[in-house]
Tab-separated table of N, CA, C and O in Angstrom:
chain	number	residue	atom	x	y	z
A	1	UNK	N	-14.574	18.928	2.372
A	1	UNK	CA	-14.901	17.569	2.739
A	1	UNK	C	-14.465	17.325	4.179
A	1	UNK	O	-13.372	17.667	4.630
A	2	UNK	N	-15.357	16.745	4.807
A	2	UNK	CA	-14.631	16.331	6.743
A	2	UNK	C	-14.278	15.140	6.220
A	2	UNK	O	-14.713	14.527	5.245
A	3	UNK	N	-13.137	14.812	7.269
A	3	UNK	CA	-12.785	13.994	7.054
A	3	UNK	C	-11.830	13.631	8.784
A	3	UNK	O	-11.651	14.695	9.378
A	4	UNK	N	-11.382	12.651	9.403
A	4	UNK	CA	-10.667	12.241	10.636
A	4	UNK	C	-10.010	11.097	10.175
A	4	UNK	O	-10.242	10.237	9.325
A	5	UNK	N	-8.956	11.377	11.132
A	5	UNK	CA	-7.604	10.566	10.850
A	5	UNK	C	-7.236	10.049	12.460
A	5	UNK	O	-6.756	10.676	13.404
A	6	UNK	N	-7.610	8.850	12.352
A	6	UNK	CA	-7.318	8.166	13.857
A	6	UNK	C	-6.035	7.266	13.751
A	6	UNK	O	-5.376	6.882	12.784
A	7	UNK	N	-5.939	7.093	14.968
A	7	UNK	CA	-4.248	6.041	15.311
A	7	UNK	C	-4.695	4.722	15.694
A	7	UNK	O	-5.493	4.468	16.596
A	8	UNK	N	-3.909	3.622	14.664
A	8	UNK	CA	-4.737	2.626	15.093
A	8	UNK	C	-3.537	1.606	15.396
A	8	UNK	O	-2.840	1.212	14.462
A	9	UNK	N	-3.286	1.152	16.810
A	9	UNK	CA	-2.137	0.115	17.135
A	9	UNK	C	-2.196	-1.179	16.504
A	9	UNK	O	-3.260	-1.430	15.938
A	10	UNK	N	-1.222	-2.128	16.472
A	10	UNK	CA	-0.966	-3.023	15.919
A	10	UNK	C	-1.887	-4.267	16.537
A	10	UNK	O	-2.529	-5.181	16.021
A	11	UNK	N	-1.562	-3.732	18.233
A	11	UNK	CA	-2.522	-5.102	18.816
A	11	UNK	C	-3.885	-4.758	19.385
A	11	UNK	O	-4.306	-5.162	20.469
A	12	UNK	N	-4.667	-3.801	18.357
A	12	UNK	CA	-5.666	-3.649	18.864
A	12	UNK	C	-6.395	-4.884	17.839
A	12	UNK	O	-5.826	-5.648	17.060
A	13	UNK	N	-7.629	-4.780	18.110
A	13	UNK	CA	-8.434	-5.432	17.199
A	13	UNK	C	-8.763	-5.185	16.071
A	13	UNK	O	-8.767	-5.925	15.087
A	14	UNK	N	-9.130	-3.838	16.202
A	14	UNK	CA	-9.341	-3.624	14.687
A	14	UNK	C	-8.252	-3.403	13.614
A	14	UNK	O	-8.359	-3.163	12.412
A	15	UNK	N	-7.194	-3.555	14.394
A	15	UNK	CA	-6.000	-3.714	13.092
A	15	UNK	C	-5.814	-4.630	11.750
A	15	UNK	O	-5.374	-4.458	10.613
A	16	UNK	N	-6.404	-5.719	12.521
A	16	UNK	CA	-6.255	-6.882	11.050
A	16	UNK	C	-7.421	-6.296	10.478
A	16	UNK	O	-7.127	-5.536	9.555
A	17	UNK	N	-8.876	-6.404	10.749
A	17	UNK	CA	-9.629	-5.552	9.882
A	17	UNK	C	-9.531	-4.483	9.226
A	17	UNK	O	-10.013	-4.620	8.102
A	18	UNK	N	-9.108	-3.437	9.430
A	18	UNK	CA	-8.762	-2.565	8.618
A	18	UNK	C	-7.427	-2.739	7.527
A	18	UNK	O	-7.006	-1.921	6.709
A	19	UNK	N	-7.086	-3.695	7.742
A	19	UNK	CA	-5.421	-3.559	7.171
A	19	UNK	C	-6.213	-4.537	6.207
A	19	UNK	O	-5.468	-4.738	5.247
A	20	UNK	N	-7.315	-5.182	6.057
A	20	UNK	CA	-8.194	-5.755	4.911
A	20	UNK	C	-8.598	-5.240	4.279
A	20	UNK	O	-8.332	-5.529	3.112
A	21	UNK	N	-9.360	-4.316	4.484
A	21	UNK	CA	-9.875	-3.662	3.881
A	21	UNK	C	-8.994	-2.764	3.349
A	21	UNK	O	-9.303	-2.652	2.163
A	22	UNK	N	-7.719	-1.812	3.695
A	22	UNK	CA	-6.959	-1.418	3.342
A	22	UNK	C	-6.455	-1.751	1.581
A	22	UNK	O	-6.444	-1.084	0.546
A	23	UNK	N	-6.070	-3.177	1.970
A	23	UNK	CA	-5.295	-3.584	1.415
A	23	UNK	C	-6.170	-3.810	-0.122
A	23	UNK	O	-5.624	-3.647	-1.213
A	24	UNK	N	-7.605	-4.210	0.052
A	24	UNK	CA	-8.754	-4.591	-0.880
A	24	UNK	C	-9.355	-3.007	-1.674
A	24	UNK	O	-9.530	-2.942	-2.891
A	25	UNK	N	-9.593	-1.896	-0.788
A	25	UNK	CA	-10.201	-1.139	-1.474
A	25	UNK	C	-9.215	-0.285	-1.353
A	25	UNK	O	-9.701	0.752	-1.805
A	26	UNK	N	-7.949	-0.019	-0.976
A	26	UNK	CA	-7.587	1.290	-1.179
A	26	UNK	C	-6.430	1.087	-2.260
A	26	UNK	O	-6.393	1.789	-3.270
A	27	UNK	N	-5.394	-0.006	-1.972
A	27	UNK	CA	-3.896	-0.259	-2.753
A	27	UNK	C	-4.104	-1.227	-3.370
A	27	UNK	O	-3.050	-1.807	-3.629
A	28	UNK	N	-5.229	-1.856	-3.865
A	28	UNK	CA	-5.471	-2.463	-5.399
A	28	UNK	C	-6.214	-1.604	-6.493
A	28	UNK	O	-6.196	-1.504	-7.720
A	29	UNK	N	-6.810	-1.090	-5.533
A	29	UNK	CA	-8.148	0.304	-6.371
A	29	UNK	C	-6.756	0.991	-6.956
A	29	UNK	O	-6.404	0.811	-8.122
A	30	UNK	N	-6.067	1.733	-6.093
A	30	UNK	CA	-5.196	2.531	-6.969
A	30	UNK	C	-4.130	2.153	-7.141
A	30	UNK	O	-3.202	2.935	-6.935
A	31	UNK	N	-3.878	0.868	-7.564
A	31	UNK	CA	-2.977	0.445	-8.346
A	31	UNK	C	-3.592	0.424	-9.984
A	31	UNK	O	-3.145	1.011	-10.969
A	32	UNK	N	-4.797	-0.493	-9.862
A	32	UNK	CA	-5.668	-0.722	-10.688
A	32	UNK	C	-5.665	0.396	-11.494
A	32	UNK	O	-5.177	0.285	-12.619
A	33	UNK	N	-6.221	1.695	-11.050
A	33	UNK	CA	-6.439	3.012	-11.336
A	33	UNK	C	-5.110	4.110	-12.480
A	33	UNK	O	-5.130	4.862	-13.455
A	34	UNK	N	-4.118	3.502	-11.490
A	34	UNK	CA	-2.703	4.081	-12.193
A	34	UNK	C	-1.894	3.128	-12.600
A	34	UNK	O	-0.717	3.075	-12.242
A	35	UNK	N	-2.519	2.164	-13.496
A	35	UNK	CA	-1.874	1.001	-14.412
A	35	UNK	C	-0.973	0.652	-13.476
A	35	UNK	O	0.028	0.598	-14.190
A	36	UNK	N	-0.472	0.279	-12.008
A	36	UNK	CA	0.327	-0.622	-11.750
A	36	UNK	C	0.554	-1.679	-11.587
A	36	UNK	O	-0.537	-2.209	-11.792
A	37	UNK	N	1.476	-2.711	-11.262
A	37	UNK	CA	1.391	-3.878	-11.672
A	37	UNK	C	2.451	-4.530	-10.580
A	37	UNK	O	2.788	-5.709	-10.686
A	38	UNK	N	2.955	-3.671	-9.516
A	38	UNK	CA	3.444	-4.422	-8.399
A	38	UNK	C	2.389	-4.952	-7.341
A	38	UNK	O	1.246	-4.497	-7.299
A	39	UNK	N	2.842	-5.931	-6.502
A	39	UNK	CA	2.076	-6.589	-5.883
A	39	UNK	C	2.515	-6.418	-4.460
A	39	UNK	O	3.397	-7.086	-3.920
A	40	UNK	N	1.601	-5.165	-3.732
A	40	UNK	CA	1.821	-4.994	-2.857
A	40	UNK	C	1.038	-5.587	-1.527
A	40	UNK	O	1.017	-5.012	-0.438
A	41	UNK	N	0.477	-6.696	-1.788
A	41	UNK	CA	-0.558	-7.446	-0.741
A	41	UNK	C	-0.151	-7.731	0.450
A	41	UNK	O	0.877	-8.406	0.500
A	42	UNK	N	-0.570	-7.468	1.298
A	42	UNK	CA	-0.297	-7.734	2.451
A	42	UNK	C	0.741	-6.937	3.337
A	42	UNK	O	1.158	-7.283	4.442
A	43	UNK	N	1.113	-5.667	2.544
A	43	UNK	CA	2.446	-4.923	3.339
A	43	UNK	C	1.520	-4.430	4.466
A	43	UNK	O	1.825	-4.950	5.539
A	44	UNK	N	0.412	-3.525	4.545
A	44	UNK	CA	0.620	-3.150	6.420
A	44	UNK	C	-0.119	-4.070	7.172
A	44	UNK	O	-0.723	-3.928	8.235
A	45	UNK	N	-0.014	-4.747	6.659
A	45	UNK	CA	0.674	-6.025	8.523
A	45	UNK	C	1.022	-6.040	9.117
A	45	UNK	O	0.655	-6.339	10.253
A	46	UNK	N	2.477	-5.552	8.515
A	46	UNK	CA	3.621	-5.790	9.002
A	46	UNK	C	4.056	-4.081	9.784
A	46	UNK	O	5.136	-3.729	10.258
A	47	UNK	N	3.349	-3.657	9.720
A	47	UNK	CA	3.191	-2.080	10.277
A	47	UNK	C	3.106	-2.252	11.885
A	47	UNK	O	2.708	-3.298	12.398
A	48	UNK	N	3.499	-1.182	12.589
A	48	UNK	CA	3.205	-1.286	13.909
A	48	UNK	C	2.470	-0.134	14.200
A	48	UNK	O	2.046	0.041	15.342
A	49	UNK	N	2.215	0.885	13.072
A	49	UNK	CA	1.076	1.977	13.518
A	49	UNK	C	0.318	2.029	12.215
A	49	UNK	O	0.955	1.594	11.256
A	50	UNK	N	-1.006	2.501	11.947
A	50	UNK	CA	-1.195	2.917	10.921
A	50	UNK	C	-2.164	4.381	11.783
A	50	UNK	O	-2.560	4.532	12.939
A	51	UNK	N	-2.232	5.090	10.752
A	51	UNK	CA	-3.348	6.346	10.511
A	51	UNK	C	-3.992	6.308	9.452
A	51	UNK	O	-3.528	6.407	8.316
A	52	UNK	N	-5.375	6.127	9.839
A	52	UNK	CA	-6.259	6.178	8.669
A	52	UNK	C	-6.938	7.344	9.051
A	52	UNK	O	-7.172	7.660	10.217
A	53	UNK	N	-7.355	8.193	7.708
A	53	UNK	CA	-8.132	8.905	7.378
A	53	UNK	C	-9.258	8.220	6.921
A	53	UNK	O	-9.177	7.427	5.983
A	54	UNK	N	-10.773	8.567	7.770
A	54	UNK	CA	-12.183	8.383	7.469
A	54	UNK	C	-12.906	9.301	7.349
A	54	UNK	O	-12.977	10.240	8.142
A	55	UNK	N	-13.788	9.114	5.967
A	55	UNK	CA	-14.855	10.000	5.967
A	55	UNK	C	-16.038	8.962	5.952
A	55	UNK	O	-16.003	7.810	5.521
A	56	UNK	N	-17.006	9.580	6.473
A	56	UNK	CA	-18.196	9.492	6.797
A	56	UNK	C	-17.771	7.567	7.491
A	56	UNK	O	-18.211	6.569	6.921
A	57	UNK	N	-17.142	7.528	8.377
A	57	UNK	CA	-16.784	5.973	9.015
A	57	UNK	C	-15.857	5.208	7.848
A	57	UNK	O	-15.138	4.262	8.170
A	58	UNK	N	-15.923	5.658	6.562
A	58	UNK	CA	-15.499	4.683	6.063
A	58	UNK	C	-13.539	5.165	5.573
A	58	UNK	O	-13.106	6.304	5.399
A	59	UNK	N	-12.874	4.034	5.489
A	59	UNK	CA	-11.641	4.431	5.043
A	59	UNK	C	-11.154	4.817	3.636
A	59	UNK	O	-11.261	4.092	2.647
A	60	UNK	N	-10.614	6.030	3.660
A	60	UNK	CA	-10.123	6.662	2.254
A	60	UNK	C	-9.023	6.749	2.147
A	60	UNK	O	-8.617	6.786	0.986
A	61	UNK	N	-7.824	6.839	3.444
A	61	UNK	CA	-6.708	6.658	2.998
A	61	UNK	C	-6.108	6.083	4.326
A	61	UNK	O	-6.768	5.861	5.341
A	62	UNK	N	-4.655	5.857	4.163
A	62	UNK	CA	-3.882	5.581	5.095
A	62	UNK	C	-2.211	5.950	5.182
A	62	UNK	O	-1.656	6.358	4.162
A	63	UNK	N	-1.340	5.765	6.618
A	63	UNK	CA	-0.593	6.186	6.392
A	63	UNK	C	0.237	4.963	7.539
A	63	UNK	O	0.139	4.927	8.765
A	64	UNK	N	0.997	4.097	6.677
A	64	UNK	CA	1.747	3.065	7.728
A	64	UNK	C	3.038	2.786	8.047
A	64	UNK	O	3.835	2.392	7.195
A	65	UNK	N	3.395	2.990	9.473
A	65	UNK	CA	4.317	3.139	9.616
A	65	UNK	C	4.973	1.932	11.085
A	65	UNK	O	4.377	1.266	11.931
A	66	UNK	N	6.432	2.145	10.766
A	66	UNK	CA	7.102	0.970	11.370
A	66	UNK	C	8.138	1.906	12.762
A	66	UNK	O	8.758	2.933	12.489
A	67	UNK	N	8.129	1.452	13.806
A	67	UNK	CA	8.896	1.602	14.195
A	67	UNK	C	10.405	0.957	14.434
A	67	UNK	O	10.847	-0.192	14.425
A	68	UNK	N	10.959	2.236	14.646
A	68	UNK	CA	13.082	1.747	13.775
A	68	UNK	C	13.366	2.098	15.122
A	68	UNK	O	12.559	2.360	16.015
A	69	UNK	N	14.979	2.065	15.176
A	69	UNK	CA	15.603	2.724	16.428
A	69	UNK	C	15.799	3.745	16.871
A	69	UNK	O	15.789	4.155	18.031
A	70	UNK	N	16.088	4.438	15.457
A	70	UNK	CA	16.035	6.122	15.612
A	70	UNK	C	14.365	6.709	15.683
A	70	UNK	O	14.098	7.892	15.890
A	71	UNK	N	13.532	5.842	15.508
A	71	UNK	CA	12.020	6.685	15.373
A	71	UNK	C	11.081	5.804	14.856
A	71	UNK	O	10.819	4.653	15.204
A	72	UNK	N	10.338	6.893	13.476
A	72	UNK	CA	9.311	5.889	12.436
A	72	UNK	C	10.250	5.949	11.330
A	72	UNK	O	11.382	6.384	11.122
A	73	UNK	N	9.253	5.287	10.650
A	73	UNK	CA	9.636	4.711	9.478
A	73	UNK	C	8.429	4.586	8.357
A	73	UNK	O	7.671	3.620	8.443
A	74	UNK	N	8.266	5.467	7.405
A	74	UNK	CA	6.885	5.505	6.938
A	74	UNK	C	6.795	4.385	5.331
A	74	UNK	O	7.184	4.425	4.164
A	75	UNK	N	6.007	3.455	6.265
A	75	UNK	CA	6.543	2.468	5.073
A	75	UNK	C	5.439	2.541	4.186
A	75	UNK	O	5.957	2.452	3.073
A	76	UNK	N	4.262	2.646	4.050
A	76	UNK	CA	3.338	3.578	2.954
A	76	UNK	C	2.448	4.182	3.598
A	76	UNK	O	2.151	4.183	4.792
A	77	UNK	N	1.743	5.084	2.055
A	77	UNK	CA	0.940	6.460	2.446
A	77	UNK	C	0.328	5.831	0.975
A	77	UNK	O	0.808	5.110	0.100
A	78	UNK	N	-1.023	6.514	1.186
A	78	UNK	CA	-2.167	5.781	0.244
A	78	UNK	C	-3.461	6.719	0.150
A	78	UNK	O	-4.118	6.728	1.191
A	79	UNK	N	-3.870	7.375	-0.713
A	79	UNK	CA	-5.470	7.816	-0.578
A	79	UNK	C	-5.876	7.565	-1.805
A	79	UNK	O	-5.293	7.448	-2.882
A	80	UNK	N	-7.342	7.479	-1.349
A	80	UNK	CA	-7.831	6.537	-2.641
A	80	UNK	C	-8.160	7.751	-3.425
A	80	UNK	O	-8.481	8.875	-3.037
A	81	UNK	N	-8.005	7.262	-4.638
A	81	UNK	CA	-7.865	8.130	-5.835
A	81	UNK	C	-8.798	9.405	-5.741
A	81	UNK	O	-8.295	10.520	-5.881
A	82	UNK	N	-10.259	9.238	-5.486
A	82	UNK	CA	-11.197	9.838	-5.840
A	82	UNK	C	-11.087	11.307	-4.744
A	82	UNK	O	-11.617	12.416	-4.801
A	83	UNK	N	-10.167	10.689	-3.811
A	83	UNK	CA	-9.976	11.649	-2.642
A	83	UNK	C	-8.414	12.286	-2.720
A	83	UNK	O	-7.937	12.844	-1.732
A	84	UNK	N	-7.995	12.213	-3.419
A	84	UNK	CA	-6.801	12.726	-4.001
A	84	UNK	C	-6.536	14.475	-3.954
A	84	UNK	O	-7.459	15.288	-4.003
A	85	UNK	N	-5.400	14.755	-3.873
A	85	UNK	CA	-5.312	16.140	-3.895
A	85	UNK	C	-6.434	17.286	-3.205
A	85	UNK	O	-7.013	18.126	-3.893
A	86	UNK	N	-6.637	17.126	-1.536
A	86	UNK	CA	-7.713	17.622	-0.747
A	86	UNK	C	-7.111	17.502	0.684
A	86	UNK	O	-7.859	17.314	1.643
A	87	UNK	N	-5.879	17.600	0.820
A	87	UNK	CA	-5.118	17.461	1.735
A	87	UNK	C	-5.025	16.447	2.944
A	87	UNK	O	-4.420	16.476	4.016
A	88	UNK	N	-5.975	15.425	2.261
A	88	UNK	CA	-5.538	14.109	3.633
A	88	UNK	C	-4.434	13.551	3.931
A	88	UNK	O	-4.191	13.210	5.089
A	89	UNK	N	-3.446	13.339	2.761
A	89	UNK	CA	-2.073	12.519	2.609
A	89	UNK	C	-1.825	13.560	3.565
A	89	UNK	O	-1.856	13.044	4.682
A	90	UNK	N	-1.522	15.160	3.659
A	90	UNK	CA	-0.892	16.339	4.142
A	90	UNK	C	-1.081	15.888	6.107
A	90	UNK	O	-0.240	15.762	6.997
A	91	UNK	N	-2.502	15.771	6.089
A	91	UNK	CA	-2.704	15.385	7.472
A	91	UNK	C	-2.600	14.653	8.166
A	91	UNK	O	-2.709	14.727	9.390
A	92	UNK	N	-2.192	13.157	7.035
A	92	UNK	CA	-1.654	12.105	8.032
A	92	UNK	C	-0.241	11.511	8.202
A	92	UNK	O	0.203	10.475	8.697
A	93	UNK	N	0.376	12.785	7.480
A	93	UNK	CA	1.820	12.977	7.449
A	93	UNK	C	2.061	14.206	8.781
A	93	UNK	O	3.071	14.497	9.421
A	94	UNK	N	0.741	14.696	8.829
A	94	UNK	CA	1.223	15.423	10.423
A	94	UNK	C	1.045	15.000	11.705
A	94	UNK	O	1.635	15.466	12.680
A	95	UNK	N	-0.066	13.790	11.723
A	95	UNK	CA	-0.235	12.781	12.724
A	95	UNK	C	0.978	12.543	13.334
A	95	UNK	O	1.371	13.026	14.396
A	96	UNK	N	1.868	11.347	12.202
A	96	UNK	CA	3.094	11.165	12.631
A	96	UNK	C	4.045	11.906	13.266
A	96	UNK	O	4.687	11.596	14.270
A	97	UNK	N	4.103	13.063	12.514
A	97	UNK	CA	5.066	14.119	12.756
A	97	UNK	C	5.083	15.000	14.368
A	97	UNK	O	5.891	15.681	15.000
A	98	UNK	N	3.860	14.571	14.518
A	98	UNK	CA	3.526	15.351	15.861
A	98	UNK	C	4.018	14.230	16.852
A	98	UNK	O	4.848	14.467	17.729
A	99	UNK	N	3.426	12.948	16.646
A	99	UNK	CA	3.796	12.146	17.581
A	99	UNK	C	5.181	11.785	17.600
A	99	UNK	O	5.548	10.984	18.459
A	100	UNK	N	6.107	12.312	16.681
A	100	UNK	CA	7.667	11.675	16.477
A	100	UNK	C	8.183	13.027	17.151
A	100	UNK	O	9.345	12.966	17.551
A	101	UNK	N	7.441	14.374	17.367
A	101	UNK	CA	7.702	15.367	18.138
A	101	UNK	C	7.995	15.744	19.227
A	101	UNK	O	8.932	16.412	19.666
A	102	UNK	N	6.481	14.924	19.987
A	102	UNK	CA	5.851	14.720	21.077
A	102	UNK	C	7.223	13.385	21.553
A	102	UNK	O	7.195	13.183	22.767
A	103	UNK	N	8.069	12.726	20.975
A	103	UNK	CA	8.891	11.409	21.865
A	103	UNK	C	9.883	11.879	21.494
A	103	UNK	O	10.824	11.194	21.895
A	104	UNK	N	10.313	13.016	20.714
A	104	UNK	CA	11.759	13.271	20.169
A	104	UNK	C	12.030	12.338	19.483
A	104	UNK	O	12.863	11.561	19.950
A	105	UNK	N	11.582	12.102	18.425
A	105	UNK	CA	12.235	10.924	17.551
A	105	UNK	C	12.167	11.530	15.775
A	105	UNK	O	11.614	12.504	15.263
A	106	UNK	N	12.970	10.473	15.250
A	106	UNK	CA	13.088	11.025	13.590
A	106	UNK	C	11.538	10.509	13.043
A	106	UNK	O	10.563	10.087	13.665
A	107	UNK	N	11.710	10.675	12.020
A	107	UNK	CA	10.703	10.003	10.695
A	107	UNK	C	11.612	9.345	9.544
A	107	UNK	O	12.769	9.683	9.294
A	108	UNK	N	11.210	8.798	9.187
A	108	UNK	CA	12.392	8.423	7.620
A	108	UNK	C	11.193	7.869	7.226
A	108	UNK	O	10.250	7.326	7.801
A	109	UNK	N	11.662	8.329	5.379
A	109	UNK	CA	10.692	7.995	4.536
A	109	UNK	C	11.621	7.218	3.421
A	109	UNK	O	12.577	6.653	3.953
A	110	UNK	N	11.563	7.087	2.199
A	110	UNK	CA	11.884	6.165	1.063
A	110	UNK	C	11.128	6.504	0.294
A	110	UNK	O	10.010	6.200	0.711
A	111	UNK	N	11.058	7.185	-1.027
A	111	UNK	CA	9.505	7.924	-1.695
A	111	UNK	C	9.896	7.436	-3.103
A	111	UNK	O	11.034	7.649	-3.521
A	112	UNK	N	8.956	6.771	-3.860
A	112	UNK	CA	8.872	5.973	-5.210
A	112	UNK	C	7.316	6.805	-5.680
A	112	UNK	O	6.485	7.038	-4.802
A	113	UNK	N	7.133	7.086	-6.716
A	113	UNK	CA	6.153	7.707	-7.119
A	113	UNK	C	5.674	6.425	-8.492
A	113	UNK	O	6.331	6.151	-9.496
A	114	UNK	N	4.021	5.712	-7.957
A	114	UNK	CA	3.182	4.702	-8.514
A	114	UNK	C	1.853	5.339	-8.710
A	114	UNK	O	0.921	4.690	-9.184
């Protein structure tokens, strides 16, 4: 499957749009999907980077993250179900990783399995 994973800043424009759509088709779909029942609406907002993975233009997953003092801060990672296990989560966990490389900085994560 192709698939691209772009960097998308906080004060660009298309940030609030995507972080809609985000929020509508990717982390209610698979909440929905894997019986959950927390209410995570509206968390990357509050993000100051995200990476989304697109196939064919449209968004399948994402990966959002905050910047801390020591670095990032990966406050969620998301692919929509159907795209699951095909290594996108893998690639937009290396996005970050390169760019926290590229400034000398950490990553920190917090990992809950939903």
């Amino acid at each position: 499957m192709n698939y691209d994973v772009r960097r998308i800043e906080n004060n660009t424009i298309d940030f609030i749009s995507i972080c809609s759509y985000i929020e509508e088709k990717i982390n209610r779909e698979n909440l929905s999907k894997n019986g959950g029942t927390l209410n995570y609406s509206n968390l990357t907002y509050r993000s100051d980077i995200l990476f989304v993975a697109y196939a064919d233009e449209t968004p399948i997953g994402y990966n959002s993250v905050v910047e801390c003092e020591n670095g990032y801060y990966i406050y969620q990672i998301a692919v929509k179900k159907e795209y699951q296990q095909q290594g996108i989560g893998t690639s937009m966990m290396n996005e970050i990783m390169e760019v926290a490389n590229q400034e000398n900085k950490n990553v920190y994560a917090h990992v809950m399995n939903y």
